[in-house]
Coordinates of C-alpha atoms in Angstrom, one line a residue:
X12 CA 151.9 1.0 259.8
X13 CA 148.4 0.8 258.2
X14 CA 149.4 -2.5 255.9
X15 CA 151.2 -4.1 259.0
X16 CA 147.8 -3.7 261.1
X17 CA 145.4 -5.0 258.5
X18 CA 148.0 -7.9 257.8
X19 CA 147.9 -8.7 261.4
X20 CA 144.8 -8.8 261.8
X21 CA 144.5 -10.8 258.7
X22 CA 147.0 -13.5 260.4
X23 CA 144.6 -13.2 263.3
X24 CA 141.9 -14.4 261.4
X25 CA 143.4 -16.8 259.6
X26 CA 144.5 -18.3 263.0
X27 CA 141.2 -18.4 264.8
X28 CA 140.0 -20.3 261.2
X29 CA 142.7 -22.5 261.3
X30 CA 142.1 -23.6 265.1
X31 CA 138.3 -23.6 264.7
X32 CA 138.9 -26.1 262.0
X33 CA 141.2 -28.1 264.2
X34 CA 138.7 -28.0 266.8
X35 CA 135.4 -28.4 264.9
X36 CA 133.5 -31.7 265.4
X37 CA 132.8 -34.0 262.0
X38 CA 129.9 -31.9 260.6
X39 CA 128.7 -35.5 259.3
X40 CA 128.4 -37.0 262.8
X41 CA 127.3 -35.1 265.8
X42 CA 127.1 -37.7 268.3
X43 CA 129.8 -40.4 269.0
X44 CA 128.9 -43.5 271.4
X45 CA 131.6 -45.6 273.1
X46 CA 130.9 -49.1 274.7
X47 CA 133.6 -49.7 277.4
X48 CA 133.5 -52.8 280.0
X49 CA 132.7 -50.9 284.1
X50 CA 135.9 -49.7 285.3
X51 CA 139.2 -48.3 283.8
X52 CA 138.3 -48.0 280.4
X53 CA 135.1 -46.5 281.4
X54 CA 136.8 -43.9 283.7
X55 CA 138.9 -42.9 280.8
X56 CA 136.5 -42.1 278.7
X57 CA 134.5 -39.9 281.3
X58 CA 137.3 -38.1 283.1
X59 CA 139.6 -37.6 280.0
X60 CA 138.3 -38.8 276.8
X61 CA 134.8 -37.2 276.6
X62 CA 135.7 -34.0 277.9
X63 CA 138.5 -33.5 275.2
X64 CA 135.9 -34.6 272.3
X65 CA 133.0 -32.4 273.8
X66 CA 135.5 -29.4 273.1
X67 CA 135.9 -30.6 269.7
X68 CA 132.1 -30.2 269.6
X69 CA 131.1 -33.6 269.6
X70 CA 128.2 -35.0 272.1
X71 CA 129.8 -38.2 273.8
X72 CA 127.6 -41.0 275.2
X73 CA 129.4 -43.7 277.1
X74 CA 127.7 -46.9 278.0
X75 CA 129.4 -49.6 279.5
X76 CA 129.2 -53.5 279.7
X77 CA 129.9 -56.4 282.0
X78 CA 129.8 -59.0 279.7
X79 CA 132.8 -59.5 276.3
X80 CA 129.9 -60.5 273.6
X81 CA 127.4 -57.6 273.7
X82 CA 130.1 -54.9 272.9
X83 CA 131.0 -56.9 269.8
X84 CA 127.7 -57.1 268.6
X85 CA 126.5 -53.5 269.4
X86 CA 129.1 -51.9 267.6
X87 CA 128.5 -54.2 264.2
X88 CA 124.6 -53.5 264.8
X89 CA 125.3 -49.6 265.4
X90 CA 123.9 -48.8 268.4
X91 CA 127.8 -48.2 269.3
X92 CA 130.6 -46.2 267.6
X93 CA 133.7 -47.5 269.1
X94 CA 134.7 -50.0 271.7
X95 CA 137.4 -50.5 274.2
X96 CA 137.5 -53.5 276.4
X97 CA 139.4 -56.5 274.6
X98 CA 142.6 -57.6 272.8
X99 CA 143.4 -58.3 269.2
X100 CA 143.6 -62.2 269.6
X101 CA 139.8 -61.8 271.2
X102 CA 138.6 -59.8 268.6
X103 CA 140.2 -61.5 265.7
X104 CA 138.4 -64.7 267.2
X105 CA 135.5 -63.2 267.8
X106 CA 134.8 -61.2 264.8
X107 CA 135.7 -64.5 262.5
X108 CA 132.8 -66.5 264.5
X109 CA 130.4 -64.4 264.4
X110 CA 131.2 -62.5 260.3
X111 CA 131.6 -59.2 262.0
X112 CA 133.3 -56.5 259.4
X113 CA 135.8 -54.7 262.7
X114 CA 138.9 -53.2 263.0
X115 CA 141.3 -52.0 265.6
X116 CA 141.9 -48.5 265.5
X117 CA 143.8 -47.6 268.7
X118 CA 146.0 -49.6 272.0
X119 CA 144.4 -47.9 275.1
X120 CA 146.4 -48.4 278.3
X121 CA 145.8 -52.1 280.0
X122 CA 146.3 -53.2 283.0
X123 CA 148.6 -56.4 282.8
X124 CA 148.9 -59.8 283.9
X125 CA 151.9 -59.8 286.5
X126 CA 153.4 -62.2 289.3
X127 CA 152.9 -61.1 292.3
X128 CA 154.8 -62.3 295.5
X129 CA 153.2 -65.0 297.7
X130 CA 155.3 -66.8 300.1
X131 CA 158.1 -65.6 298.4
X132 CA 158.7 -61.6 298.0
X133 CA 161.5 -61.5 295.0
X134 CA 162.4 -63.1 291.9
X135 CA 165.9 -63.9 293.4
X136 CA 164.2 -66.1 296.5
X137 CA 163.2 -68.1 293.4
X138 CA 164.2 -72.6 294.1
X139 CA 163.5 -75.3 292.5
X140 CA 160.3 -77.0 293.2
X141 CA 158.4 -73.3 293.0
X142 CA 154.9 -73.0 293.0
X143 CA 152.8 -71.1 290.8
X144 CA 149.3 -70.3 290.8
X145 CA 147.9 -69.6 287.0
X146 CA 144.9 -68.6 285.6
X147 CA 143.4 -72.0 284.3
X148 CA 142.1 -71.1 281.1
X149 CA 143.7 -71.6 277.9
X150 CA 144.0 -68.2 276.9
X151 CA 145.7 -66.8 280.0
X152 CA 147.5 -70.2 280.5
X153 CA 149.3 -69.4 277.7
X154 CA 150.5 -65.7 278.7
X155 CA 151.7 -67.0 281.7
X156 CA 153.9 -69.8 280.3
X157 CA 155.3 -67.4 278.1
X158 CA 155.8 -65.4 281.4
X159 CA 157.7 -67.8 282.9
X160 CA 160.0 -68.6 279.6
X161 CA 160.8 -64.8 279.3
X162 CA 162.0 -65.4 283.3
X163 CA 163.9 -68.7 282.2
X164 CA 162.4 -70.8 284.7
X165 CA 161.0 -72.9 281.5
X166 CA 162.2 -73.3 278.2
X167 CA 159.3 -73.7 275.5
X168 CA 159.2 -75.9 272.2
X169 CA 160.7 -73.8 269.4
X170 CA 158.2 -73.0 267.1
X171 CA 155.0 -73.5 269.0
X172 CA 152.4 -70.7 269.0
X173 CA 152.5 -68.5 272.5
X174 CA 149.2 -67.6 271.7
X175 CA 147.9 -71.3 272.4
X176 CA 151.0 -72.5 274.4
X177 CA 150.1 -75.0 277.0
X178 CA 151.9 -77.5 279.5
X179 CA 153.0 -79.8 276.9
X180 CA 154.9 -77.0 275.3
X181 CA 157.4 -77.2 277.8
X182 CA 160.4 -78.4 276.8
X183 CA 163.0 -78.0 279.9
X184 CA 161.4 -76.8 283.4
X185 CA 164.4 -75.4 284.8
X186 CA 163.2 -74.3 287.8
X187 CA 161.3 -77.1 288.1
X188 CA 158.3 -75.2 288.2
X189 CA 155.0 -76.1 290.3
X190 CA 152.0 -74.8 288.0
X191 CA 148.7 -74.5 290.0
X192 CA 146.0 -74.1 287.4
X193 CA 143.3 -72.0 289.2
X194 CA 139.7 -69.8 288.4
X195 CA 141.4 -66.2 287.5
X196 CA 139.1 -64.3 289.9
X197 CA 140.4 -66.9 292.4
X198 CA 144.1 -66.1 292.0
X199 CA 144.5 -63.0 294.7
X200 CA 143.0 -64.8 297.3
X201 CA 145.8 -67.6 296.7
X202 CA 148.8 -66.1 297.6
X203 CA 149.3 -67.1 301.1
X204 CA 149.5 -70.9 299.2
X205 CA 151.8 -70.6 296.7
X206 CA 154.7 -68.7 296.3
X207 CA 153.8 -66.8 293.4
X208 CA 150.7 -65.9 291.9
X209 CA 150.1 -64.9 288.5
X210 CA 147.3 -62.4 288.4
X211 CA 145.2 -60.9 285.5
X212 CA 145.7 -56.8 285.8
X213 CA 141.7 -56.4 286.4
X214 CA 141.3 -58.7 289.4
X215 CA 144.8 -57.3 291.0
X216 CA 143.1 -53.8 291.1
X217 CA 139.7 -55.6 292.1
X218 CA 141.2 -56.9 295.0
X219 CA 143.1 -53.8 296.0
X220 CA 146.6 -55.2 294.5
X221 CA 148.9 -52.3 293.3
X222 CA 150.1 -53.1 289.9
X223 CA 153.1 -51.9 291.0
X224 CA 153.9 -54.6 293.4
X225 CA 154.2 -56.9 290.5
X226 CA 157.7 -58.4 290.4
X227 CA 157.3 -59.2 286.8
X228 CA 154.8 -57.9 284.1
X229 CA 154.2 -59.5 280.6
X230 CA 156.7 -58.2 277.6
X231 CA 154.2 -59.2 274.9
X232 CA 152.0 -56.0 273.4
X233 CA 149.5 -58.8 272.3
X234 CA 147.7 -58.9 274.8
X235 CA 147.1 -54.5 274.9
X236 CA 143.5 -53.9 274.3
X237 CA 142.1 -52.2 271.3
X238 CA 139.5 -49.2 270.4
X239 CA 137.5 -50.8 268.0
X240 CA 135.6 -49.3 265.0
X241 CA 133.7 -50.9 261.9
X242 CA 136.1 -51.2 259.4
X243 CA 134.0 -49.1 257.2
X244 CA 134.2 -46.1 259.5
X245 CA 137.7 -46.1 260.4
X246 CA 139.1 -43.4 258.1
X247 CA 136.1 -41.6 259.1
X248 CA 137.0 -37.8 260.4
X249 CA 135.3 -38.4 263.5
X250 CA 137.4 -41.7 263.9
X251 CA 140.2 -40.0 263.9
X252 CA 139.0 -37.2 266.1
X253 CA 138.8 -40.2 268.9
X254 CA 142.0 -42.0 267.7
X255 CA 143.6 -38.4 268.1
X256 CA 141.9 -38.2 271.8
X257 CA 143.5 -41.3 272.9
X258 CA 146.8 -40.8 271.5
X259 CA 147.0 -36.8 273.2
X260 CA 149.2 -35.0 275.8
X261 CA 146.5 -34.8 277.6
X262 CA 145.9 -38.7 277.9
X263 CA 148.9 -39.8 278.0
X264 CA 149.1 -37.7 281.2
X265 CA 146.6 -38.3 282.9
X266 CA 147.0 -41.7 282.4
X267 CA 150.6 -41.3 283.8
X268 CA 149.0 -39.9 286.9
X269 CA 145.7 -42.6 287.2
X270 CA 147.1 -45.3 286.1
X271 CA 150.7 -46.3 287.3
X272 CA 151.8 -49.7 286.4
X273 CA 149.4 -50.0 283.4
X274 CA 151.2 -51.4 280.0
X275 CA 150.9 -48.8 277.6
X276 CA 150.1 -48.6 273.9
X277 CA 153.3 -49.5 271.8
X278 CA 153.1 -46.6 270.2
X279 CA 153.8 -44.3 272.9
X280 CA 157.1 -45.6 273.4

């Protein structure tokens, strides 16, 4: 009875060691700062992110942007650990124009670009001679082109790049689509114009636009943002503490419950 006590006890502290060392912070790196853009990215990290790596035993400072160059820049310079607000076509870009030594560690949920009904309320009111409003630069252009070829209502040049896909990529227009090139942040507004509108995920939400009332959503996982580390950092214990944060139970369902309508990391399916 004696042995089985002490051995219990033994397992017992083997146990707490074992979690403790699950739990424990990076003893190397005490304090980890993430840059986020204002918003849903920035809410993650406060209501669910932080707390999870504060238990760890990490301090978490979150400071957040309005602009897509600073981040960039602030995470190469150091004043930033990790950031969260773009996707890996910006970021590849970005970091080859400017020599920045980056890497993608982790997809965070993203809201998505979607068509949302206009004068028309379901894909299967869909005619010929349909009008379209679009964002009208090149980037977003070309996600909603490939949109509309993943519908059928166009049918693009084999071969071409959908990252830079434009109107003379379009070999049949089935539907005889009407594109209406417009300012994104204009694009909720004109709905009552067109029949569909084809809206970033951030200025549906902005506007009070349910993500959910998309009628069609992007397939691509391109366009998912990133967490973003230096490249010398990302096998870093405390890098993977935060990749390990984002890819949790715990996130995943809270971002089940805040975020409906979101594309999710490709990983999580």
């Amino acid at each position: 009875m004696r042995r089985f006590v002490i051995k219990a006890v033994a397992a017992s502290v083997v146990g707490l060691a074992l979690a403790g060392q699950v739990l424990a912070a990076d003893p190397a790196k005490k304090q980890i700062v993430i840059g986020t853009t204002v918003g849903d990215f920035g809410d993650m990290v406060k209501q669910s992110i932080k707390p999870q790596l504060e238990k760890q035993g990490y301090t978490v400072k979150l400071v957040e942007f309005t602009d897509y160059v600073r981040p960039n820049l602030a995470l190469q310079e150091g004043s930033l650990d990790v950031n969260v607000f773009q996707h890996k076509p910006y970021l590849d870009n970005f970091a080859k124009e400017h020599k920045l030594s980056l890497k993608e560690a982790f997809q965070v949920p993203t809201a998505p670009l979607g068509i949302y009904p206009g004068k028309l309320k379901s894909l299967k009111d869909v005619k010929p001679g349909v009008t379209i409003a679009a964002p009208n630069d090149p980037s977003n252009f070309a996600r909603a082109l490939v949109m509309l070829s993943d519908l059928g209502w166009v049918k693009l040049k084999p071969g071409i790049n959908p990252l830079t896909a434009s109107e003379r990529d379009i070999a049949d227009n089935v539907k005889k689509v009407k594109i209406v090139p417009l300012e994104a942040a204009q694009l909720p507004r004109s709905r009552s114009d067109v029949d569909f509108a084809v809206i970033n995920g951030n200025y549906a939400t902005s506007s009070g636009i349910k993500l959910t009332d998309a009628v069609f959503q992007e397939k691509s996982y391109a366009y998912v943002n990133w967490g973003v580390v230096r490249a010398a950092d990302a096998g870093k214990p405390w890098a993977k503490d935060v990749v390990a944060a984002y890819n949790s139970p715990a996130f995943k369902s809270y971002t089940k419950q805040k975020f409906a309508g979101y594309k999710l990391p490709q990983n999580w399916n």
